[in-house]
Amino acid sequence: MSIVGIDLGTTNSLISVFTDDGPELIPNALGDFLTPSAVGLSDNGEVLVGQAAKNRLVTHPQLTQSRFKRYMGTNWGQKLGRKHYRAEDLSALVLASLKADAEAHLGAPVERAIISVPAYFNDVQRKATLAAGQIAGLKVERLINEPTAAALAYGLNDKEGESTFLVIDLGGGTFDVSILEMFDGVMEVRASAGDAFLGGEDFTDVVTKHFAEKLDVNLDKMSVKKAAMLRDLADQAKAKLSSEHEVSFKFIDDKSNEQTLSLTRNKFEELTEGLLKKLRHPIQRAVMDAGLRAENIDQVVLVGGATRMPVVRSLIARMFKTFPVHNINPDHVIVMGAAVQAGLVSRHSALDDIVMTDVCPFTLGTEMSIEIGRDQYESGHFQPVIERNTVIPVSRSVRNSTVHKGQTQLNLLIYQGEAPRVSSNVFLGQVNVPIPKNTKEHEVVDIRFTYDVSGVLEVLVKVLSTDKVSRLVIEGNPGALSKTEIDARFKELDKLKVHPRDEVVNVAFMARLAKAYENHLGEMRQEIQHMITVFEAVLARQNKHEISEVREEIEPHLKAFEDRNIF
Amino acid sequence: MATWWDMLEVARDVDLRAVKRAYAAKLKSIRQDEDPKGFMALRAAYDEAREHIRYREMETEDTVVRQEPFERDTDTSHDSTSIQDNIADSEWKMQGQDELIIADMVYTPTIVEQLMNEVHALIRSPWGAGRVDSWAAILDDERLDDIDAYSDFENAFLNYMLNIHGFFDEDTNVESKLNLAVAHLIFERFGWQSNRNSVHFNPVVYDWLADKFFQQNEDTPHGDLDEIDGETDSGANAKNSSHSQFNQRGQKKKPNPKTEKFFKWFDGNGVFYLFLTMIALMVLYYTFGSNS
């Protein structure tokens, strides 16, 4: 049985499988490789995932959710209908939809998967991704860092050579930079840096805000529907600016007036200057961490849909005095790499001579107190156990002693980050260890951190005097789900009624019609209304052949309306 | 415990290429997920081998430099060699608050040198220490878009700041030459606080500089940016607190923890930096020393 590779993105998700001919992308019910990471409820309360849900973001913003990857591993949640959903649940619904697509395509059940995560995802976010997989009924064999996956996709083309390359991965919501070295079939990640909260969506936000200012409206005070419409148009404008120098579109404001807005590439560059500055830091850091000069880097590879923006490309070109490479469609790279990883895990014979090693992209450690005087301790210091960019899997230990004689409990706080004080680092969780009462001396413990190939952390604490080892799973982080919670959510989501896969095409089409209706006024609106009526009528007759005929008939007219909107 | 050459099954005097080849061959027979211990042992051997080779190469380079002191490169482009960068670094290091030896240069200074001259001029100008916009103009200079120029500039800038604040001569009495706003700007622009564990520099130097910059208007002993809720527990009242369960074993209060930490780090990396500084000094001597 094959293992699938999944790119669970902020904006879009993809699924693939490794075949004898290499990685193969699997289309969804609409025939697209990209499934928007959007989840919503249909009018009769059934779950919709992908393009249909994305289109309904504009017409039914209260019933639809997107961009939830940013909230993985947090207590964020939203109501859809009567149910409360966490980011893990929504992600699980996207995963389940991809799983169904793969099963339809392969004609066999799919149970095992490799899921990609941003290299900069912390331990809590990684565990949340694993949980989402479990909720969707998948056994997640391994998580793979997105830039590493990208390197696997690119590296496969060049198995023999020895080269160093830099992968710049700007997705919808996250930004990763990795430096990879390849030799004799070994792909080795040397350094990773990034920003878990920077991506193409931020560029869209900046443009949306700019348009709101131009319209002289307050985004927060706009109706949810209008705000969603404006953002949708801003997103299209952004995409169009990658090929045009100026873009205009029509927007129907709160007072039903049609406004024409436009944006030039120069203005876009000006608006995104701050974001571009945030981009350059992790790149610089990764290069410096690996001790490289520009001349040592053989290739700069661009990954992620947001790297299509010319502003991003020219920034990279200025930094490296070279033009970056993008031979593979930037949206497809990661999932292709995930498929390669799936091939490696299932020991596909085509990959016999390939090995990949990855690093831990951040420092992991504990809180400790430092003696600052006689019996005076200062808490809040960070004690690194595994330094960042250490090759994984890795296991390291430190020896500590209790602060007080006679102490019977040890409360170990675990953090991730690069700051000397834990207050500036990310809290991962805590573990409690019983300590034998010893009033004469300080008790000594060995703390061992083990970081596995998926980037999941395990902590072991051994009390030296008793030789007793406690194997500890980090719990207690406010954002993390426990095993029982995961099981409960799995059962709950399993009961949800998901919209039938073979009808998704029609729902997505209807959502497009509805969106076009919202975006137009007057006579044109009536015309679209007519199309909706015709389509609804044919849907009611339930003749599949007839439905697709009518759909194809309407398609060019609908397209014309959509194009009229943005030019 | 097997030695790295036993583990990798190579001769002790192999070159890097052969080590990589041996490592790659062994790696293909180990499953990282199923045999993490085996992988970690192999990886340790590989790291050790590379370290060994790097050290050996440094020794060879050392003798080469000793034999043929090179001419100062008159290349005006930004992509100078690392040796040159270190010459540049040591100039600021040696000159400190006084003049920079730029005056009698016969070649166009590199981008980094030009910018460092601006930094130096700003420090010396009466209001320079507080002019945030002037500092931002230097730090945002578009010539620093170039990845190498930026690396060199950050190196030079950090060394310069450490130097004028007395880091290298253990002078702790030098006051911060920048006002708080400028200091914050610098730390933010270089990301020194969030990326303190960069492999490039020792965290100690950032902390030292942070102390110097940010303690001026604050009463706390640690004026780091990120010291927001750092608390001090006395032995007695911390007994049942959930914080402060540990001390670092063997760490005792020393008269000057900064010096101690620096030298501890120096044991590991210092030889290399010391070596670079020595070359830089030698080159300087050959270039300028004989004229004066």
XYZ file of N, CA, C and O in Angstrom, chain A residues 205-310:
424
model
N -2.753 41.203 2.648
C -3.272 42.080 3.703
C -2.865 43.527 3.481
O -3.667 44.446 3.648
N -1.582 43.719 3.127
C -1.069 45.069 2.910
C -1.836 45.744 1.775
O -2.222 46.916 1.875
N -2.085 45.000 0.708
C -2.811 45.559 -0.434
C -4.264 45.856 -0.052
O -4.806 46.913 -0.393
N -4.874 44.939 0.686
C -6.253 45.155 1.130
C -6.366 46.441 1.941
O -7.261 47.261 1.738
N -5.424 46.608 2.851
C -5.424 47.789 3.705
C -5.284 49.055 2.858
O -5.959 50.062 3.097
N -4.410 48.970 1.861
C -4.190 50.113 0.978
C -5.482 50.495 0.252
O -5.844 51.669 0.178
N -6.186 49.486 -0.240
C -7.445 49.760 -0.950
C -8.493 50.326 0.003
O -9.254 51.218 -0.365
N -8.526 49.796 1.204
C -9.486 50.308 2.184
C -9.232 51.783 2.446
O -10.160 52.591 2.544
N -7.936 52.145 2.524
C -7.592 53.551 2.729
C -8.036 54.393 1.547
O -8.534 55.502 1.699
N -7.828 53.840 0.357
C -8.233 54.567 -0.848
C -9.748 54.793 -0.883
O -10.230 55.819 -1.333
N -10.466 53.791 -0.418
C -11.927 53.900 -0.392
C -12.402 54.698 0.805
O -13.583 54.968 0.954
N -11.439 55.016 1.678
C -11.738 55.745 2.898
C -12.739 54.982 3.770
O -13.723 55.540 4.233
N -12.510 53.702 3.930
C -13.360 52.922 4.824
C -12.492 52.218 5.859
O -11.308 51.993 5.640
N -13.082 51.918 6.984
C -12.391 51.177 8.020
C -12.701 49.689 7.848
O -13.855 49.284 7.902
N -11.649 48.912 7.610
C -11.828 47.483 7.342
C -12.603 46.769 8.449
O -13.417 45.891 8.180
N -12.326 47.175 9.693
C -12.975 46.497 10.816
C -14.466 46.829 10.883
O -15.258 46.071 11.425
N -14.804 48.021 10.339
C -16.212 48.422 10.429
C -17.016 47.995 9.208
O -18.230 48.101 9.184
N -16.314 47.538 8.181
C -17.003 47.064 6.980
C -17.788 45.804 7.306
O -17.439 45.074 8.229
N -18.789 45.514 6.525
C -19.494 44.252 6.740
C -18.524 43.115 6.399
O -17.642 43.279 5.560
N -18.701 41.989 7.070
C -17.789 40.858 6.892
C -17.732 40.467 5.415
O -16.688 40.143 4.860
N -18.888 40.527 4.771
C -18.986 40.117 3.380
C -18.172 41.046 2.479
O -17.403 40.603 1.633
N -18.352 42.353 2.700
C -17.644 43.336 1.874
C -16.133 43.238 2.101
O -15.347 43.344 1.173
N -15.749 43.055 3.362
C -14.327 42.949 3.678
C -13.738 41.723 2.971
O -12.638 41.783 2.409
N -14.507 40.616 2.966
C -14.034 39.398 2.306
C -13.928 39.618 0.804
O -12.982 39.155 0.158
N -14.870 40.379 0.245
C -14.841 40.674 -1.187
C -13.623 41.512 -1.540
O -12.940 41.254 -2.531
N -13.374 42.516 -0.723
C -12.239 43.405 -0.991
C -10.930 42.625 -0.927
O -10.041 42.784 -1.767
N -10.836 41.758 0.076
C -9.613 40.979 0.228
C -9.420 40.029 -0.953
O -8.317 39.850 -1.461
N -10.522 39.451 -1.380
C -10.466 38.542 -2.517
C -9.960 39.265 -3.760
O -9.115 38.755 -4.509
N -10.456 40.477 -3.980
C -10.020 41.266 -5.131
C -8.555 41.685 -4.991
O -7.789 41.652 -5.953
N -8.178 42.058 -3.761
C -6.793 42.453 -3.512
C -5.852 41.287 -3.825
O -4.775 41.467 -4.398
N -6.296 40.093 -3.463
C -5.486 38.907 -3.703
C -5.314 38.664 -5.206
O -4.218 38.356 -5.682
N -6.384 38.847 -5.952
C -6.296 38.685 -7.399
C -5.417 39.758 -8.028
O -4.652 39.493 -8.950
N -5.555 40.984 -7.490
C -4.745 42.087 -8.002
C -3.260 41.787 -7.784
O -2.425 41.964 -8.679
N -2.942 41.294 -6.611
C -1.561 40.946 -6.275
C -1.010 39.921 -7.256
O 0.092 40.059 -7.777
N -1.815 38.895 -7.504
C -1.372 37.840 -8.415
C -1.169 38.392 -9.824
O -0.191 38.066 -10.504
N -2.070 39.262 -10.224
C -2.006 39.793 -11.584
C -0.791 40.705 -11.768
O -0.239 40.795 -12.864
N -0.392 41.362 -10.687
C 0.764 42.261 -10.779
C 2.065 41.515 -11.067
O 3.077 42.125 -11.403
N 2.051 40.209 -10.911
C 3.255 39.437 -11.221
C 3.521 39.407 -12.717
O 4.642 39.209 -13.156
N 2.460 39.599 -13.494
C 2.663 39.601 -14.943
C 2.375 40.969 -15.574
O 2.848 41.262 -16.660
N 1.603 41.824 -14.902
C 1.273 43.137 -15.463
C 1.949 44.236 -14.635
O 2.348 44.005 -13.509
N 2.014 45.431 -15.231
C 2.592 46.534 -14.476
C 1.544 47.351 -13.748
O 1.833 48.093 -12.827
N 0.310 47.216 -14.204
C -0.770 47.901 -13.518
C -2.017 47.034 -13.566
O -2.252 46.330 -14.539
N -2.804 47.100 -12.494
C -4.009 46.297 -12.472
C -5.153 47.137 -11.896
O -4.944 47.961 -11.002
N -6.353 46.955 -12.453
C -7.523 47.678 -11.943
C -8.634 46.679 -11.693
O -8.683 45.629 -12.327
N -9.522 47.017 -10.791
C -10.702 46.176 -10.638
C -11.875 46.989 -10.112
O -11.718 48.104 -9.650
N -13.024 46.394 -10.227
C -14.245 47.064 -9.801
C -14.699 46.473 -8.485
O -14.650 45.267 -8.280
N -15.132 47.353 -7.619
C -15.567 46.911 -6.298
C -16.881 47.613 -5.955
O -17.009 48.825 -6.151
N -17.835 46.831 -5.488
C -19.113 47.430 -5.108
C -19.083 47.688 -3.614
O -18.997 46.749 -2.824
N -19.095 48.945 -3.234
C -18.912 49.273 -1.816
C -20.204 49.087 -1.015
O -21.231 48.664 -1.540
N -20.108 49.422 0.259
C -21.225 49.227 1.183
C -22.500 49.931 0.725
O -23.608 49.499 1.016
N -22.302 51.061 0.027
C -23.486 51.829 -0.399
C -23.892 51.464 -1.818
O -24.560 52.251 -2.501
N -23.464 50.293 -2.280
C -23.822 49.805 -3.610
C -23.360 50.712 -4.745
O -23.991 50.795 -5.784
N -22.262 51.421 -4.525
C -21.660 52.178 -5.623
C -20.523 51.364 -6.210
O -19.768 50.733 -5.473
N -20.413 51.393 -7.527
C -19.306 50.674 -8.143
C -18.076 51.571 -8.167
O -18.115 52.669 -8.720
N -17.001 51.119 -7.547
C -15.759 51.887 -7.481
C -14.702 51.168 -8.307
O -14.644 49.950 -8.300
N -13.886 51.958 -9.001
C -12.773 51.339 -9.712
C -11.484 51.645 -8.960
O -11.200 52.794 -8.644
N -10.760 50.586 -8.635
C -9.507 50.747 -7.906
C -8.369 50.244 -8.773
O -8.547 49.315 -9.555
N -7.218 50.874 -8.646
C -6.090 50.357 -9.400
C -4.808 50.398 -8.561
O -4.738 51.080 -7.545
N -3.841 49.622 -8.994
C -2.579 49.514 -8.265
C -1.466 49.293 -9.278
O -1.593 48.466 -10.175
N -0.390 50.048 -9.133
C 0.748 49.844 -10.024
C 1.786 48.991 -9.317
O 1.778 48.862 -8.096
N 2.685 48.447 -10.101
C 3.733 47.617 -9.525
C 4.639 48.438 -8.597
O 5.056 47.964 -7.549
N 4.895 49.678 -8.983
C 5.740 50.544 -8.151
C 5.118 50.785 -6.779
O 5.794 50.729 -5.758
N 3.814 51.053 -6.805
C 3.115 51.300 -5.543
C 3.156 50.032 -4.686
O 3.357 50.096 -3.474
N 2.979 48.891 -5.331
C 3.016 47.607 -4.629
C 4.372 47.413 -3.953
O 4.464 46.992 -2.801
N 5.425 47.752 -4.689
C 6.769 47.639 -4.117
C 6.920 48.511 -2.884
O 7.483 48.107 -1.882
N 6.377 49.716 -2.995
C 6.464 50.659 -1.885
C 5.700 50.122 -0.673
O 6.178 50.179 0.453
N 4.509 49.588 -0.932
C 3.666 49.084 0.156
C 4.292 47.903 0.879
O 4.088 47.713 2.068
N 5.050 47.096 0.139
C 5.547 45.851 0.726
C 6.998 45.961 1.195
O 7.617 44.954 1.527
N 7.506 47.167 1.244
C 8.906 47.353 1.628
C 9.224 46.733 2.991
O 10.244 46.074 3.169
N 8.317 46.970 3.941
C 8.538 46.441 5.285
C 8.575 44.913 5.292
O 9.392 44.310 5.984
N 7.711 44.295 4.516
C 7.671 42.832 4.448
C 8.946 42.297 3.804
O 9.493 41.279 4.224
N 9.419 43.012 2.785
C 10.638 42.568 2.111
C 11.829 42.623 3.062
O 12.706 41.773 3.030
N 11.826 43.628 3.933
C 12.896 43.730 4.918
C 12.868 42.523 5.848
O 13.906 41.984 6.221
N 11.663 42.113 6.216
C 11.537 40.948 7.100
C 11.993 39.671 6.405
O 12.338 38.694 7.047
N 11.933 39.680 5.082
C 12.355 38.504 4.328
C 13.864 38.333 4.343
O 14.378 37.230 4.359
N 14.568 39.468 4.291
C 16.002 39.320 4.085
C 16.750 38.822 5.316
O 17.785 38.167 5.195
N 16.190 39.068 6.481
C 16.923 38.682 7.687
C 17.193 37.181 7.810
O 18.328 36.771 8.002
N 16.144 36.360 7.715
C 16.399 34.915 7.824
C 17.337 34.390 6.734
O 18.116 33.462 6.978
N 17.269 34.996 5.555
C 18.157 34.541 4.478
C 19.607 34.818 4.874
O 20.476 33.944 4.810
N 19.823 36.052 5.308
C 21.163 36.450 5.737
C 21.650 35.538 6.858
O 22.784 35.062 6.854
N 20.755 35.260 7.802
C 21.134 34.464 8.965
C 21.527 33.046 8.560
O 22.524 32.501 9.021
N 20.751 32.458 7.677
C 21.040 31.083 7.259
C 22.388 31.006 6.551
O 23.182 30.091 6.789
N 22.661 31.998 5.707
C 23.928 31.998 4.971
C 25.091 32.167 5.938
O 26.105 31.463 5.862
N 24.933 33.078 6.895
C 26.006 33.297 7.856
C 26.189 32.089 8.766
O 27.306 31.706 9.087
N 25.086 31.488 9.184
C 25.171 30.309 10.047
C 25.925 29.173 9.371
O 26.628 28.413 10.012
N 25.739 29.056 8.073
C 26.415 27.970 7.359
C 27.839 28.371 6.991
O 28.572 27.582 6.391
N 28.227 29.591 7.354
C 29.581 30.050 7.067
C 29.864 30.149 5.576
O 30.963 29.837 5.124
N 28.871 30.581 4.809
C 29.049 30.619 3.359
C 29.146 32.052 2.828
O 28.672 32.982 3.453
N 29.798 32.164 1.667
C 29.770 33.417 0.913
C 28.892 33.150 -0.305
O 28.685 31.992 -0.678
N 28.442 34.220 -0.942
C 27.539 34.051 -2.091
C 28.143 33.116 -3.144
O 27.455 32.325 -3.762
N 29.465 33.223 -3.318
C 30.107 32.423 -4.369
C 30.068 30.915 -4.077
O 30.194 30.110 -4.988
N 29.875 30.552 -2.803
C 29.833 29.127 -2.471
C 28.479 28.497 -2.754
O 28.306 27.291 -2.649
N 27.499 29.332 -3.063
C 26.152 28.809 -3.286
C 25.944 28.581 -4.774
O 26.011 29.506 -5.566
N 25.733 27.332 -5.144
C 25.629 27.006 -6.560
C 24.284 27.393 -7.151
O 24.203 27.793 -8.297
N 23.212 27.225 -6.348
C 21.887 27.531 -6.868
C 21.023 28.144 -5.784
O 21.094 27.737 -4.633
N 20.229 29.120 -6.172
C 19.208 29.644 -5.265
C 17.872 29.186 -5.839
O 17.537 29.504 -6.978
N 17.149 28.394 -5.069
C 15.908 27.795 -5.554
C 14.703 28.485 -4.913
O 14.693 28.701 -3.704
N 13.723 28.829 -5.737
C 12.528 29.479 -5.205
C 11.368 28.496 -5.119
O 11.078 27.778 -6.061
N 10.725 28.497 -3.971
C 9.620 27.584 -3.721
C 8.468 28.363 -3.105
O 8.686 29.325 -2.380
N 7.240 27.929 -3.376
C 6.070 28.577 -2.789
C 5.495 29.609 -3.744
O 6.238 30.342 -4.399
N 4.176 29.643 -3.811
C 3.500 30.517 -4.762
C 3.896 31.979 -4.629
O 3.951 32.706 -5.625
N 4.203 32.419 -3.407
C 4.495 33.836 -3.193
C 5.824 34.262 -3.822
O 6.066 35.457 -3.997
N 6.674 33.292 -4.176
C 7.944 33.679 -4.813
C 7.720 34.059 -6.274
O 8.658 34.423 -6.968
N 6.463 33.972 -6.736
C 6.169 34.440 -8.089
C 6.211 35.960 -8.162
O 6.341 36.522 -9.236
N 6.063 36.609 -7.033
C 6.035 38.076 -7.032
C 7.381 38.628 -7.486
O 8.420 38.278 -6.922
N 7.364 39.506 -8.483
C 8.629 40.056 -8.970
C 9.419 40.793 -7.888
O 10.644 40.770 -7.907
